Coordinates of C-alpha atoms in Angstrom, one line a residue:
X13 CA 143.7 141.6 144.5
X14 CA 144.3 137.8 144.4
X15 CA 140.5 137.6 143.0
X16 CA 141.3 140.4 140.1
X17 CA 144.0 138.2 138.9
X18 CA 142.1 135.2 139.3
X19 CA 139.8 136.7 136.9
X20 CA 141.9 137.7 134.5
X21 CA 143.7 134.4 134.1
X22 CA 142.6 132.0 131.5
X23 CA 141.4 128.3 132.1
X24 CA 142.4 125.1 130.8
X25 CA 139.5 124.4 128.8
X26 CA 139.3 128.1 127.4
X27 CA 139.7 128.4 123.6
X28 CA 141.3 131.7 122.9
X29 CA 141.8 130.5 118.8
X30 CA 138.5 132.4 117.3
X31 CA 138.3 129.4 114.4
X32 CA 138.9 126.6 117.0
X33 CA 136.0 128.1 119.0
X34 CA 134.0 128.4 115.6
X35 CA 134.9 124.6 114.7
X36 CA 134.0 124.0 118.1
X37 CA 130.5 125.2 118.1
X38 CA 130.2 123.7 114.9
X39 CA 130.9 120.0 116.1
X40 CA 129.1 120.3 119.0
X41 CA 125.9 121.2 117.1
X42 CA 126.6 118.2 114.4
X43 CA 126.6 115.9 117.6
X44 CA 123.7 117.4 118.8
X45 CA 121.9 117.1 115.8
X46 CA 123.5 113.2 115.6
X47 CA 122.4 112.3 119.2
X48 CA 118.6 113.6 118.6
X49 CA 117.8 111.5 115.6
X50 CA 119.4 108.8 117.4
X51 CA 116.9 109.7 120.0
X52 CA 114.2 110.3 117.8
X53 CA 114.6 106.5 116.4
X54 CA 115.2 105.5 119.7
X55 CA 111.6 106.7 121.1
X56 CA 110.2 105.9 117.7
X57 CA 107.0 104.2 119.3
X58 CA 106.3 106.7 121.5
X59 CA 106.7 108.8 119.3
X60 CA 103.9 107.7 117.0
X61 CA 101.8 107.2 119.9
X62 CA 101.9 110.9 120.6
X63 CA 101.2 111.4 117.0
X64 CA 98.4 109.1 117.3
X65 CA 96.8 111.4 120.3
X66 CA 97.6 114.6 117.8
X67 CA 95.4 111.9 114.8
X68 CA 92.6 111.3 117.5
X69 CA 92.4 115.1 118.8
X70 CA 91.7 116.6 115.1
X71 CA 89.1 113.9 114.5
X72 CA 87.6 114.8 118.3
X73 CA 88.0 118.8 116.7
X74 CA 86.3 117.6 113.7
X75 CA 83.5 116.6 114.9
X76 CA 82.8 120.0 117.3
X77 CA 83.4 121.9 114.6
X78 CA 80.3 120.0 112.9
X79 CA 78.4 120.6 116.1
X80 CA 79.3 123.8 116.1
X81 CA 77.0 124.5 112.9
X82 CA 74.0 123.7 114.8
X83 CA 74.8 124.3 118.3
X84 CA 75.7 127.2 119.1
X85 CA 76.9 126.3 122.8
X86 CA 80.4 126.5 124.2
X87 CA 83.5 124.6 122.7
X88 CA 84.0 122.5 125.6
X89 CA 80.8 121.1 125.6
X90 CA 80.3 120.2 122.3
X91 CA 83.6 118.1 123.0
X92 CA 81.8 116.7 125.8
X93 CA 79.1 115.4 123.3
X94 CA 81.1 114.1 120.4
X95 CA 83.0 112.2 123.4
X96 CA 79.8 110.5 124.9
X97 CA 78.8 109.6 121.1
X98 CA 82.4 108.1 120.7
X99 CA 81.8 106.2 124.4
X100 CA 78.4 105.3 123.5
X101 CA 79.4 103.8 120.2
X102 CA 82.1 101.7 121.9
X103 CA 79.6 100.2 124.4
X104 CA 77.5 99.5 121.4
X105 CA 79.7 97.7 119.4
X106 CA 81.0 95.6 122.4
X107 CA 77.9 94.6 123.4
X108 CA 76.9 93.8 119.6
X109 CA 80.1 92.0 119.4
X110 CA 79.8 89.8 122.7
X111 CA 76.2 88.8 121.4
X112 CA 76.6 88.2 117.3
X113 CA 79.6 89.1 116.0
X114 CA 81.9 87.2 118.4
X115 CA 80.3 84.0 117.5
X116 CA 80.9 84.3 113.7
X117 CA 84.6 85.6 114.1
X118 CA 84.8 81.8 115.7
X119 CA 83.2 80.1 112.5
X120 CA 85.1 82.3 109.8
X121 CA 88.3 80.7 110.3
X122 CA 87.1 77.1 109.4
X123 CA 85.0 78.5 106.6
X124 CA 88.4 80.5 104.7
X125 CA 90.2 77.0 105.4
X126 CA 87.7 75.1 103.5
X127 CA 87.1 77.9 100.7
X128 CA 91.4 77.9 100.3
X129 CA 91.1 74.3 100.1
X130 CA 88.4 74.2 97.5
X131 CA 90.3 77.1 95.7
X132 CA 93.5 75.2 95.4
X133 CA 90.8 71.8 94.0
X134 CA 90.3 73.9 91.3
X135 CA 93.4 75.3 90.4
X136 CA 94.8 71.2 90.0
X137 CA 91.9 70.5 87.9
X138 CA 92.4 73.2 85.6
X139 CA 96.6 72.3 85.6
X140 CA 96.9 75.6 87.7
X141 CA 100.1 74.1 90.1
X142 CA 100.5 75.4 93.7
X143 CA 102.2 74.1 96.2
X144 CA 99.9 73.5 99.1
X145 CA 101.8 74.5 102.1
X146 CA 102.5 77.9 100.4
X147 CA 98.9 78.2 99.9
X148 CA 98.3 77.2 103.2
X149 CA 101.0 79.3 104.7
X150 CA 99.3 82.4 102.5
X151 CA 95.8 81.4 104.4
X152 CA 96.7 81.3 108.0
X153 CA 98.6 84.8 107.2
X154 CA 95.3 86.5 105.9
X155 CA 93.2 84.9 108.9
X156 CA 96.3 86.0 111.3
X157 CA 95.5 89.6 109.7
X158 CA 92.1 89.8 110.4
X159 CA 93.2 88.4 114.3
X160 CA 93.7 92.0 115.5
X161 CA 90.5 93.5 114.3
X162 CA 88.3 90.6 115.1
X163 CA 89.7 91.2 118.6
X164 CA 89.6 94.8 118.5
X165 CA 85.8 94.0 118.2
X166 CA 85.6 92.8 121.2
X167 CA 87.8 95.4 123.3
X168 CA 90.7 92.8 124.1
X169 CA 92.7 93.6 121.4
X170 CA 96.6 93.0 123.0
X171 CA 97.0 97.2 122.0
X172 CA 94.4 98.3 124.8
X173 CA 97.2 100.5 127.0
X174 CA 98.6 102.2 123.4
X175 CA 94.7 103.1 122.5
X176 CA 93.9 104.4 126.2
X177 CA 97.2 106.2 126.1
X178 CA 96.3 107.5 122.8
X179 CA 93.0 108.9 123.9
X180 CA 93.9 110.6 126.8
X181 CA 96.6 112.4 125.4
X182 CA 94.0 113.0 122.3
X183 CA 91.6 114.6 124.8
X184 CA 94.4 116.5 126.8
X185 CA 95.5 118.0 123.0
X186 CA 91.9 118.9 121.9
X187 CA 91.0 120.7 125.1
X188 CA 93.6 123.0 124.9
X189 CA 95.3 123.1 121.7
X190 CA 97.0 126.5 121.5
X191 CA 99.0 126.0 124.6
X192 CA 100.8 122.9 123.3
X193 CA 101.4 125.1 119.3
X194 CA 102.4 127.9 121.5
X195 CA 104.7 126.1 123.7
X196 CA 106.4 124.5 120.0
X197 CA 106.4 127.6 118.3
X198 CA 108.1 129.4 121.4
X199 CA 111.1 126.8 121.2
X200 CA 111.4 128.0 117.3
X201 CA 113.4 130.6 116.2
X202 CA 111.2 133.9 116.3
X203 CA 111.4 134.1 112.7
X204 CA 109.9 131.3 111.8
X205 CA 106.8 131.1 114.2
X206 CA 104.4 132.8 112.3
X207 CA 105.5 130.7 109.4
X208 CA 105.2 127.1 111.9
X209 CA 101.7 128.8 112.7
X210 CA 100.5 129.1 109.3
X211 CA 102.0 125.2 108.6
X212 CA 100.3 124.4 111.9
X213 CA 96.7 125.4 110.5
X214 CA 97.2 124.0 107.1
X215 CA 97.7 120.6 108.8
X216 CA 95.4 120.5 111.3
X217 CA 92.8 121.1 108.2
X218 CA 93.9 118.7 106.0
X219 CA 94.1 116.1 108.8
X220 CA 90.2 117.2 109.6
X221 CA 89.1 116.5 106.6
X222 CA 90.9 113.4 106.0
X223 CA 89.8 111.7 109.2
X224 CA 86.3 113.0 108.1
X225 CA 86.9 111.1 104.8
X226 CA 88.2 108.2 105.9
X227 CA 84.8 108.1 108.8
X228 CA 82.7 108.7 106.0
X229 CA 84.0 106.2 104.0
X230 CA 84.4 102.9 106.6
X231 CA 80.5 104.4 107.6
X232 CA 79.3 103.5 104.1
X233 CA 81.2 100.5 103.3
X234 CA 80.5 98.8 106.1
X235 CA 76.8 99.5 106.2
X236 CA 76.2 99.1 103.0
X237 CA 78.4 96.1 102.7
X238 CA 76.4 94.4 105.8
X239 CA 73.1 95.5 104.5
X240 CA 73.1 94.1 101.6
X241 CA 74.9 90.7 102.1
X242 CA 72.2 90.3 105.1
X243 CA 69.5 90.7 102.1
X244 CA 70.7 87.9 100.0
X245 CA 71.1 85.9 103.1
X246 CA 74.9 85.6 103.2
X247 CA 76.2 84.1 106.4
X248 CA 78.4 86.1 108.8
X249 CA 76.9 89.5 106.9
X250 CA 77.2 91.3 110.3
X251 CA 80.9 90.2 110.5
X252 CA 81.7 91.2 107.3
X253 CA 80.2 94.5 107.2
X254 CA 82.0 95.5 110.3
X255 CA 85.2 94.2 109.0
X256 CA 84.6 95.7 106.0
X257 CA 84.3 99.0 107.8
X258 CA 87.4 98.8 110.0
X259 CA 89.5 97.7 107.1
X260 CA 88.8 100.5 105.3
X261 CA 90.6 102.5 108.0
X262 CA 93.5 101.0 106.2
X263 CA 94.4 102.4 102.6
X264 CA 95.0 100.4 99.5
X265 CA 95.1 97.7 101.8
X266 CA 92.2 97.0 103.8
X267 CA 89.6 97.0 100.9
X268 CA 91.5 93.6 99.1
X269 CA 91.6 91.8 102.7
X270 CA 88.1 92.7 102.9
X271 CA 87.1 91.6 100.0
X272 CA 89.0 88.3 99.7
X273 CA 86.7 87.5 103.1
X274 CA 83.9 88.4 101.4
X275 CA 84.0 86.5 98.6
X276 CA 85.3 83.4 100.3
X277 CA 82.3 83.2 102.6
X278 CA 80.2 83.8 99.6
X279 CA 81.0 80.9 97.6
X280 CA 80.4 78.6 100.8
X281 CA 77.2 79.2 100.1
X282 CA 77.1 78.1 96.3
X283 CA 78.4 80.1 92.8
X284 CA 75.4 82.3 92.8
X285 CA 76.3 83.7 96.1
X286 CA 79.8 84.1 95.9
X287 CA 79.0 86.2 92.3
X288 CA 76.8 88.4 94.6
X289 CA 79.2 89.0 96.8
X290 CA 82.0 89.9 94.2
X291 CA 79.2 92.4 92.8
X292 CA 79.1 93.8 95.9
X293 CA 82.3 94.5 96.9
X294 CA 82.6 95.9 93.6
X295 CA 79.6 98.1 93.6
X296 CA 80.7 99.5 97.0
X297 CA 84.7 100.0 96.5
X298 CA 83.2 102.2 93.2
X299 CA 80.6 104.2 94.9
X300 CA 83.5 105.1 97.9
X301 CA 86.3 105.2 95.6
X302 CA 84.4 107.8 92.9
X303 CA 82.1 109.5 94.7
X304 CA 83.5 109.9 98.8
X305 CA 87.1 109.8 98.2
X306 CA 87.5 112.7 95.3
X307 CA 84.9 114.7 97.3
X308 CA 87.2 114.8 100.5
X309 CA 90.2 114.5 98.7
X310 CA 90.1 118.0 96.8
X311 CA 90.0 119.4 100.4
X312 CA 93.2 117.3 102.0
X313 CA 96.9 116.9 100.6
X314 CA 96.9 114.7 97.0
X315 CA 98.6 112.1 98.0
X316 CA 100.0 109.2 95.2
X317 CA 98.3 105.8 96.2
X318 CA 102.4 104.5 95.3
X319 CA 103.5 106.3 98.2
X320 CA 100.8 105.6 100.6
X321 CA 101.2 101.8 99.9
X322 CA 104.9 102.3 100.8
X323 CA 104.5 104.0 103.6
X324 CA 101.7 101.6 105.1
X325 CA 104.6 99.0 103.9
X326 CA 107.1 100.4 106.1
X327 CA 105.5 101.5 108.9
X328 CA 103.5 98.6 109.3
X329 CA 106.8 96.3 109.1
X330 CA 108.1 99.0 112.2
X331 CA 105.1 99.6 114.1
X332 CA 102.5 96.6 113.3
X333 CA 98.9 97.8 112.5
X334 CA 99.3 101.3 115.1
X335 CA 101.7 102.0 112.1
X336 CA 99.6 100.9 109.2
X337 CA 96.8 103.5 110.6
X338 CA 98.5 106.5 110.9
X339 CA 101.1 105.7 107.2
X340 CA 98.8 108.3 105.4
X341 CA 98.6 111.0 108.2
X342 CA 101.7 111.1 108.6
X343 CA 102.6 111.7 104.5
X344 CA 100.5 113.7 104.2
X345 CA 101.5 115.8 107.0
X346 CA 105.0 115.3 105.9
X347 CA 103.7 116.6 102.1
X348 CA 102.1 120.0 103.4
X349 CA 105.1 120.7 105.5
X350 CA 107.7 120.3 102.6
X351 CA 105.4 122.7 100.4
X352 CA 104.8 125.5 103.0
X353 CA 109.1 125.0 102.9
X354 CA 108.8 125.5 99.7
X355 CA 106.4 128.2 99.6
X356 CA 109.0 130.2 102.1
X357 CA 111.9 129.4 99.8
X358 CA 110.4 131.2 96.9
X359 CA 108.9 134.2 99.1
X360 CA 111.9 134.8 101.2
X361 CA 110.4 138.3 102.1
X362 CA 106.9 137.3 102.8
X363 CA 106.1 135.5 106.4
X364 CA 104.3 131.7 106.1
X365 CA 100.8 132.7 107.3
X366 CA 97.8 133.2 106.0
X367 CA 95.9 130.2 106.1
X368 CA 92.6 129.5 108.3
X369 CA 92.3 127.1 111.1

């Protein structure tokens, strides 16, 4: 009996008001919503470092899928074998940098401080007036910016535990990728999974062929860049070609950094050198920029050089140069999600999917 009444008695925090219980649910899901992007800010570098696995799993994908066309063996082997390439390529470029490259990362320094020098000679002779500890100050930036790759070269760059981190969980995603879109999808309303599916396989294209572009693209400039500076007898050609091929992992940015390098070393060695190397950068930043960028970027999300260049901006002012890397993945993923939204809105009968994987 006591138990009966006990249940039929009301609490002190029960809400019998049905519009203070509405009002209720309705604050609690604005603080909710308040405290995650807090959160999300919060855990904004991890964040991107699990966005940077999700980067380093489609390129990993990418490259099976390329295997796949020829070998016709199972998918977890042919991950096996882009892996070893990756690991092999590593080794490579270590050992390549501990035996040549590392000794002309130690000259190049010395060699854009006299070139800057030179550079500002010529300005005062020609009544061009800069003040020299702004020029200087602009110098030691540019060589301070080309610190991280040259040390990247040789595998000490002070990122090592954020590039491991980013690998493993790049493997983990690649090896089994539907159990992690399942495992989102099944925390989204059951409406809108097919429609996160369809969104899911649109990006992970895009971001394939992307990656593939941007591959392609440091492949050729840094070859070709290295080749033929190491034909006219330019010094640090090796150097430059490599740097030339990282920086092109960077957007709108890394290609004027490059290039500034290039033609500073050129002119140490006399006019006619530093006019061959300006013809190469330029013959090289046309061939990639007319012929491999539209080629890939017809297949990936058009995105507006403006809004790259602000995003690298941002990010790389948040996140340093883990940020500047992944600036146009993340637009771009941004982009195709806000048009598949928009596709929905105007087919508000019609489910999101549809596209291939």
């Amino acid at each position: 009996m006591a138990n009966g009444e006990e249940k039929g008695r009301s609490g002190p925090t029960d809400i019998r008001d049905d519009l203070v219980r509405s009002e209720a649910k309705k604050a609690f899901v604005w603080i909710g919503v308040a405290a995650l992007l807090a959160l999300a800010v919060y855990l904004a570098q991890p964040l991107l470092v699990i966005f940077g696995g999700v980067v380093f799993a489609a390129m990993i994908d990418g490259g099976q899928r390329l295997l796949s066309r020829v070998l016709p063996i199972r998918r977890g082997f042919r991950i096996l074998i882009v892996l070893l390439a990756a690991l092999a390529f590593l080794i490579w470029l270590v050992m390549f940098a501990g035996s040549q490259i590392a000794t002309q990362a130690a000259q190049m320094p010395a060699v854009i401080e006299t070139q800057t020098a030179r550079v500002l000679a010529w300005g005062h002779a020609h009544g061009i007036s800069v003040n020299q500890a702004d020029f200087s100050n602009v110098a030691e930036k540019l060589i301070g910016g080309v610190g991280p790759v040259t040390r990247a070269l040789g595998g000490i760059f002070g990122g090592f535990g954020t590039a491991f981190l980013i690998m493993i969980l790049g493997i983990y995603f690649v090896l089994e990728p539907d159990l992690y879109r399942r495992g989102i999808a099944w925390m989204m309303p059951e409406g809108s999974r097919e429609h996160f599916h369809g969104t899911a396989n649109r990006m992970g294209k895009a971001l394939r062929m992307l990656l593939f572009g941007r591959l392609i693209g440091m492949a050729v400039e840094g070859v070709a860049t290295w080749a033929l500076l190491a034909l006219y007898g330019v010094p640090m050609a090796a150097l430059l070609g490599l740097l030339t091929g990282l920086l092109a992992a960077l957007p709108n940015i890394g290609a004027p950094i490059s290039g500034i390098l290039m033609v500073l070393v050129g002119f140490s060695g006399g006019t006619d050198m530093g006019l061959f190397c300006i013809i190469v950068y330029v013959v090289v930043q046309t061939v990639d920029g007319n012929i491999i960028v539209p080629m890939v970027a017809k297949k990936t999300a058009d995105l507006a050089p403006a809004l790259v260049l602000g995003a690298q901006l941002i990010f790389g002012v948040m996140f340093g140069l883990l940020g500047l890397l992944l600036a146009d993945p993340i637009v771009a993923m941004l982009k195709i999600a806000l048009e598949r939204q928009a596709e929905r809105n105007d087919r508000p009968a019609t489910d999101g999917s549809g596209e291939e994987g």
